[in-house]
Short mmCIF file of C-alpha atoms in Angstrom, two decimals:
data_model
loop_
_atom_site.label_atom_id
_atom_site.label_comp_id
_atom_site.label_asym_id
_atom_site.label_seq_id
_atom_site.Cartn_x
_atom_site.Cartn_y
_atom_site.Cartn_z
CA UNK A 1 -210.90 126.72 40.93
CA UNK A 2 -210.71 126.79 44.69
CA UNK A 3 -212.97 124.15 46.19
CA UNK A 4 -212.15 124.35 49.88
CA UNK A 5 -211.15 127.80 51.04
CA UNK A 6 -209.69 128.67 54.38
CA UNK A 7 -209.32 132.14 55.80
CA UNK A 8 -207.06 133.48 56.92
CA UNK A 9 -204.03 131.50 55.77
CA UNK A 10 -202.02 132.83 58.68
CA UNK A 11 -203.44 133.89 62.03
CA UNK A 12 -201.62 135.28 65.01
CA UNK A 13 -203.42 135.52 68.31
CA UNK A 14 -202.47 136.22 71.87
CA UNK A 15 -202.52 133.70 74.64
CA UNK A 16 -206.09 133.43 75.91
CA UNK A 17 -207.61 135.63 73.20
CA UNK A 18 -210.46 133.92 71.34
CA UNK A 19 -209.89 133.25 67.67
CA UNK A 20 -212.08 131.99 64.85
CA UNK A 21 -210.88 130.19 61.74
CA UNK A 22 -213.08 130.01 58.69
CA UNK A 23 -213.67 127.37 56.05
CA UNK A 24 -215.93 127.47 53.03
CA UNK A 25 -216.55 125.03 50.22
CA UNK A 26 -217.99 125.19 46.73
CA UNK A 27 -218.50 121.44 46.42
CA UNK A 28 -221.83 121.19 48.23
CA UNK A 29 -220.50 118.30 50.28
CA UNK A 30 -222.51 117.46 53.34
CA UNK A 31 -219.56 116.46 55.51
CA UNK A 32 -216.98 118.94 56.75
CA UNK A 33 -214.02 118.25 59.00
CA UNK A 34 -211.52 120.13 61.10
CA UNK A 35 -208.07 118.68 61.65
CA UNK A 36 -205.19 119.93 63.75
CA UNK A 37 -201.72 119.25 62.43
CA UNK A 38 -198.59 120.00 64.38
CA UNK A 39 -195.19 120.08 62.78
CA UNK A 40 -194.06 116.75 61.33
CA UNK A 41 -197.14 114.98 62.66
CA UNK A 42 -200.21 113.43 61.09
CA UNK A 43 -203.41 115.46 60.99
CA UNK A 44 -205.54 114.84 64.04
CA UNK A 45 -209.30 114.92 63.63
CA UNK A 46 -210.96 117.37 66.01
CA UNK A 47 -214.57 117.04 64.90
CA UNK A 48 -216.78 116.84 61.87
CA UNK A 49 -220.26 117.77 60.74
CA UNK A 50 -222.56 115.51 58.79
CA UNK A 51 -225.02 118.10 57.58
CA UNK A 52 -225.97 119.81 60.84
CA UNK A 53 -225.03 116.85 63.03
CA UNK A 54 -221.94 117.63 65.04
CA UNK A 55 -219.53 114.79 65.85
CA UNK A 56 -216.84 115.52 68.39
CA UNK A 57 -213.78 113.35 68.86
CA UNK A 58 -213.50 112.06 72.40
CA UNK A 59 -210.10 113.63 72.99
CA UNK A 60 -210.84 117.06 71.51
CA UNK A 61 -210.44 119.66 74.27
CA UNK A 62 -213.48 121.72 75.28
CA UNK A 63 -211.49 124.77 74.27
CA UNK A 64 -212.30 123.91 70.67
CA UNK A 65 -215.77 124.56 69.33
CA UNK A 66 -217.28 124.56 65.89
CA UNK A 67 -220.21 126.08 64.07
CA UNK A 68 -221.76 125.28 60.74
CA UNK A 69 -224.39 127.86 59.84
CA UNK A 70 -225.02 126.41 56.39
CA UNK A 71 -223.70 123.79 53.97
CA UNK A 72 -220.96 126.02 52.63
CA UNK A 73 -219.37 127.36 55.79
CA UNK A 74 -217.81 125.87 58.88
CA UNK A 75 -215.97 127.71 61.64
CA UNK A 76 -213.46 126.63 64.23
CA UNK A 77 -213.55 128.63 67.45
CA UNK A 78 -210.73 128.41 69.95
CA UNK A 79 -212.05 129.99 73.11
CA UNK A 80 -208.81 130.49 75.01
CA UNK A 81 -205.80 129.59 72.87
CA UNK A 82 -202.78 128.25 74.66
CA UNK A 83 -199.25 127.95 73.35
CA UNK A 84 -199.91 124.28 72.69
CA UNK A 85 -202.67 125.15 70.25
CA UNK A 86 -200.22 126.64 67.77
CA UNK A 87 -200.55 124.42 64.72
CA UNK A 88 -201.82 124.17 61.19
CA UNK A 89 -205.59 123.75 61.07
CA UNK A 90 -206.92 121.90 58.07
CA UNK A 91 -210.48 121.95 56.89
CA UNK A 92 -211.73 119.18 54.63
CA UNK A 93 -214.95 118.11 52.97
CA UNK A 94 -216.12 114.72 51.94
CA UNK A 95 -218.17 113.38 49.09
CA UNK A 96 -220.53 110.43 49.39
CA UNK A 97 -217.72 108.18 48.18
CA UNK A 98 -215.47 109.25 51.02
CA UNK A 99 -213.02 111.32 49.04
CA UNK A 100 -211.57 114.09 51.13
CA UNK A 101 -210.86 117.50 49.71
CA UNK A 102 -208.57 119.55 51.87
CA UNK A 103 -208.20 123.28 52.13
CA UNK A 104 -204.79 124.92 52.18
CA UNK A 105 -204.85 125.26 55.95
CA UNK A 106 -204.57 128.10 58.43
CA UNK A 107 -201.35 128.38 60.36
CA UNK A 108 -202.10 129.58 63.86
CA UNK A 109 -199.45 131.24 65.98
CA UNK A 110 -200.08 131.95 69.64
CA UNK A 111 -197.94 134.63 71.26
CA UNK B 1 -210.30 101.67 67.01
CA UNK B 2 -208.54 101.58 63.72
CA UNK B 3 -204.84 102.39 63.63
CA UNK B 4 -202.62 103.18 60.69
CA UNK B 5 -198.88 102.55 60.87
CA UNK B 6 -196.21 103.92 58.61
CA UNK B 7 -192.94 102.41 59.72
CA UNK B 8 -190.68 104.57 57.56
CA UNK B 9 -190.35 108.11 58.90
CA UNK B 10 -188.08 109.05 56.00
CA UNK B 11 -187.29 107.63 52.59
CA UNK B 12 -185.01 108.72 49.84
CA UNK B 13 -185.02 107.91 46.12
CA UNK B 14 -182.94 108.87 43.14
CA UNK B 15 -184.73 110.77 40.42
CA UNK B 16 -186.23 108.40 37.82
CA UNK B 17 -185.97 105.44 40.18
CA UNK B 18 -188.78 103.58 41.93
CA UNK B 19 -189.61 103.76 45.62
CA UNK B 20 -192.14 101.94 47.78
CA UNK B 21 -193.70 103.43 50.90
CA UNK B 22 -195.13 101.03 53.46
CA UNK B 23 -198.40 101.21 55.35
CA UNK B 24 -200.17 98.72 57.56
CA UNK B 25 -203.45 99.13 59.35
CA UNK B 26 -205.47 97.41 61.97
CA UNK B 27 -209.21 96.95 61.69
CA UNK B 28 -211.94 94.44 62.37
CA UNK B 29 -214.11 95.81 59.60
CA UNK B 30 -214.44 94.33 56.15
CA UNK B 31 -215.63 97.38 54.24
CA UNK B 32 -213.39 100.40 54.18
CA UNK B 33 -211.34 102.73 52.03
CA UNK B 34 -207.62 103.35 51.99
CA UNK B 35 -205.88 106.45 50.73
CA UNK B 36 -202.47 107.90 50.12
CA UNK B 37 -202.17 111.64 50.50
CA UNK B 38 -199.24 113.83 49.57
CA UNK B 39 -198.42 116.96 51.53
CA UNK B 40 -195.73 119.14 49.94
CA UNK B 41 -194.05 121.96 51.86
CA UNK B 42 -196.97 124.22 50.93
CA UNK B 43 -198.97 121.99 53.33
CA UNK B 44 -201.96 121.44 51.02
CA UNK B 45 -203.03 117.81 51.30
CA UNK B 46 -203.44 116.25 47.89
CA UNK B 47 -205.06 112.90 47.22
CA UNK B 48 -202.66 110.60 45.39
CA UNK B 49 -204.58 107.36 45.15
CA UNK B 50 -207.56 105.57 46.65
CA UNK B 51 -208.46 101.90 47.12
CA UNK B 52 -211.78 100.34 48.05
CA UNK B 53 -211.33 97.30 50.26
CA UNK B 54 -213.88 95.25 48.31
CA UNK B 55 -211.86 95.60 45.12
CA UNK B 56 -209.15 93.04 44.63
CA UNK B 57 -207.50 94.93 41.81
CA UNK B 58 -204.78 97.29 42.91
CA UNK B 59 -205.43 100.94 42.16
CA UNK B 60 -203.17 102.71 39.71
CA UNK B 61 -202.86 106.38 38.93
CA UNK B 62 -200.20 107.14 36.32
CA UNK B 63 -196.83 106.67 38.08
CA UNK B 64 -198.47 105.77 41.37
CA UNK B 65 -199.73 102.32 42.20
CA UNK B 66 -200.58 100.41 45.33
CA UNK B 67 -200.04 96.89 46.54
CA UNK B 68 -203.14 96.14 48.58
CA UNK B 69 -202.95 92.97 50.63
CA UNK B 70 -206.23 92.76 52.52
CA UNK B 71 -205.43 89.66 54.52
CA UNK B 72 -202.13 91.11 55.63
CA UNK B 73 -203.71 94.56 56.15
CA UNK B 74 -201.00 96.13 54.09
CA UNK B 75 -201.31 99.01 51.66
CA UNK B 76 -198.01 100.12 50.14
CA UNK B 77 -197.51 102.90 47.61
CA UNK B 78 -195.14 102.51 44.70
CA UNK B 79 -193.88 105.58 42.91
CA UNK B 80 -192.28 104.85 39.56
CA UNK B 81 -189.98 107.16 37.63
CA UNK B 82 -189.67 109.45 40.64
CA UNK B 83 -189.61 113.16 39.94
CA UNK B 84 -188.31 116.05 41.99
CA UNK B 85 -191.88 117.22 42.46
CA UNK B 86 -192.72 114.00 44.26
CA UNK B 87 -190.74 115.17 47.28
CA UNK B 88 -193.25 115.58 50.11
CA UNK B 89 -194.73 114.00 53.20
CA UNK B 90 -196.88 111.02 52.31
CA UNK B 91 -199.71 109.99 54.58
CA UNK B 92 -201.54 106.71 54.47
CA UNK B 93 -205.14 106.97 55.66
CA UNK B 94 -208.01 104.66 56.52
CA UNK B 95 -211.71 105.35 56.46
CA UNK B 96 -214.43 102.99 57.54
CA UNK B 97 -217.33 102.65 55.13
CA UNK B 98 -219.70 103.03 58.10
CA UNK B 99 -218.14 106.11 59.64
CA UNK B 100 -217.07 109.49 58.41
CA UNK B 101 -213.83 109.90 60.29
CA UNK B 102 -210.51 109.24 58.64
CA UNK B 103 -207.39 108.02 60.45
CA UNK B 104 -203.94 108.98 59.27
CA UNK B 105 -200.59 107.33 59.71
CA UNK B 106 -197.65 109.31 61.05
CA UNK B 107 -196.35 110.01 57.56
CA UNK B 108 -193.23 109.27 55.52
CA UNK B 109 -191.04 112.10 54.34
CA UNK B 110 -189.84 111.37 50.82
CA UNK B 111 -186.74 113.04 49.46
CA UNK B 112 -185.95 112.86 45.74
CA UNK B 113 -182.31 113.26 44.83
CA UNK B 114 -181.41 114.71 41.44
#
């Protein structure tokens, strides 16, 4: 039973071409997160939503935006992808007890 | 800001043996949660074990147990009877009870030798 779903699993985009990554959850958790993970590195938190409240990390570039139209869905928009944005993007949700449930990730390639 | 340190970039263990992965953290808070996550080559992050800071008893989950030393700010993971399927990156993580963000350590790559 998939709980946190990310689409697509693999995304290729061109340098500078906007791209949107999708995350959905069946857990009804009110907190959703987006992490960026580069090869052999720890996941880096980009931002999170607590319900509709958006919380941006101080060092997240303006190039990264997010939308959460409802409890189930959260999107990551990269307005002008650069080569340095190639990474795995992980979506996660959180229960009231703080447990994180991660999606399988979307691997983004920028050509 | 809280930081999480994993001082072992790579570890290796023989199948059926025991291995301990180290994690230390820095915080001024008294109420928080600590986690160990496993990330196999498929890249899906899987929760291994969780510890609440207010609990003195070390968490245990089958072959996985932790040694939580609050005063020393240490949170090591012990894997007993290691199996080939345990091979993965292991991340230690910290979450404040007051905040929603979670901080990860740099990870330890565990290799299990048959």
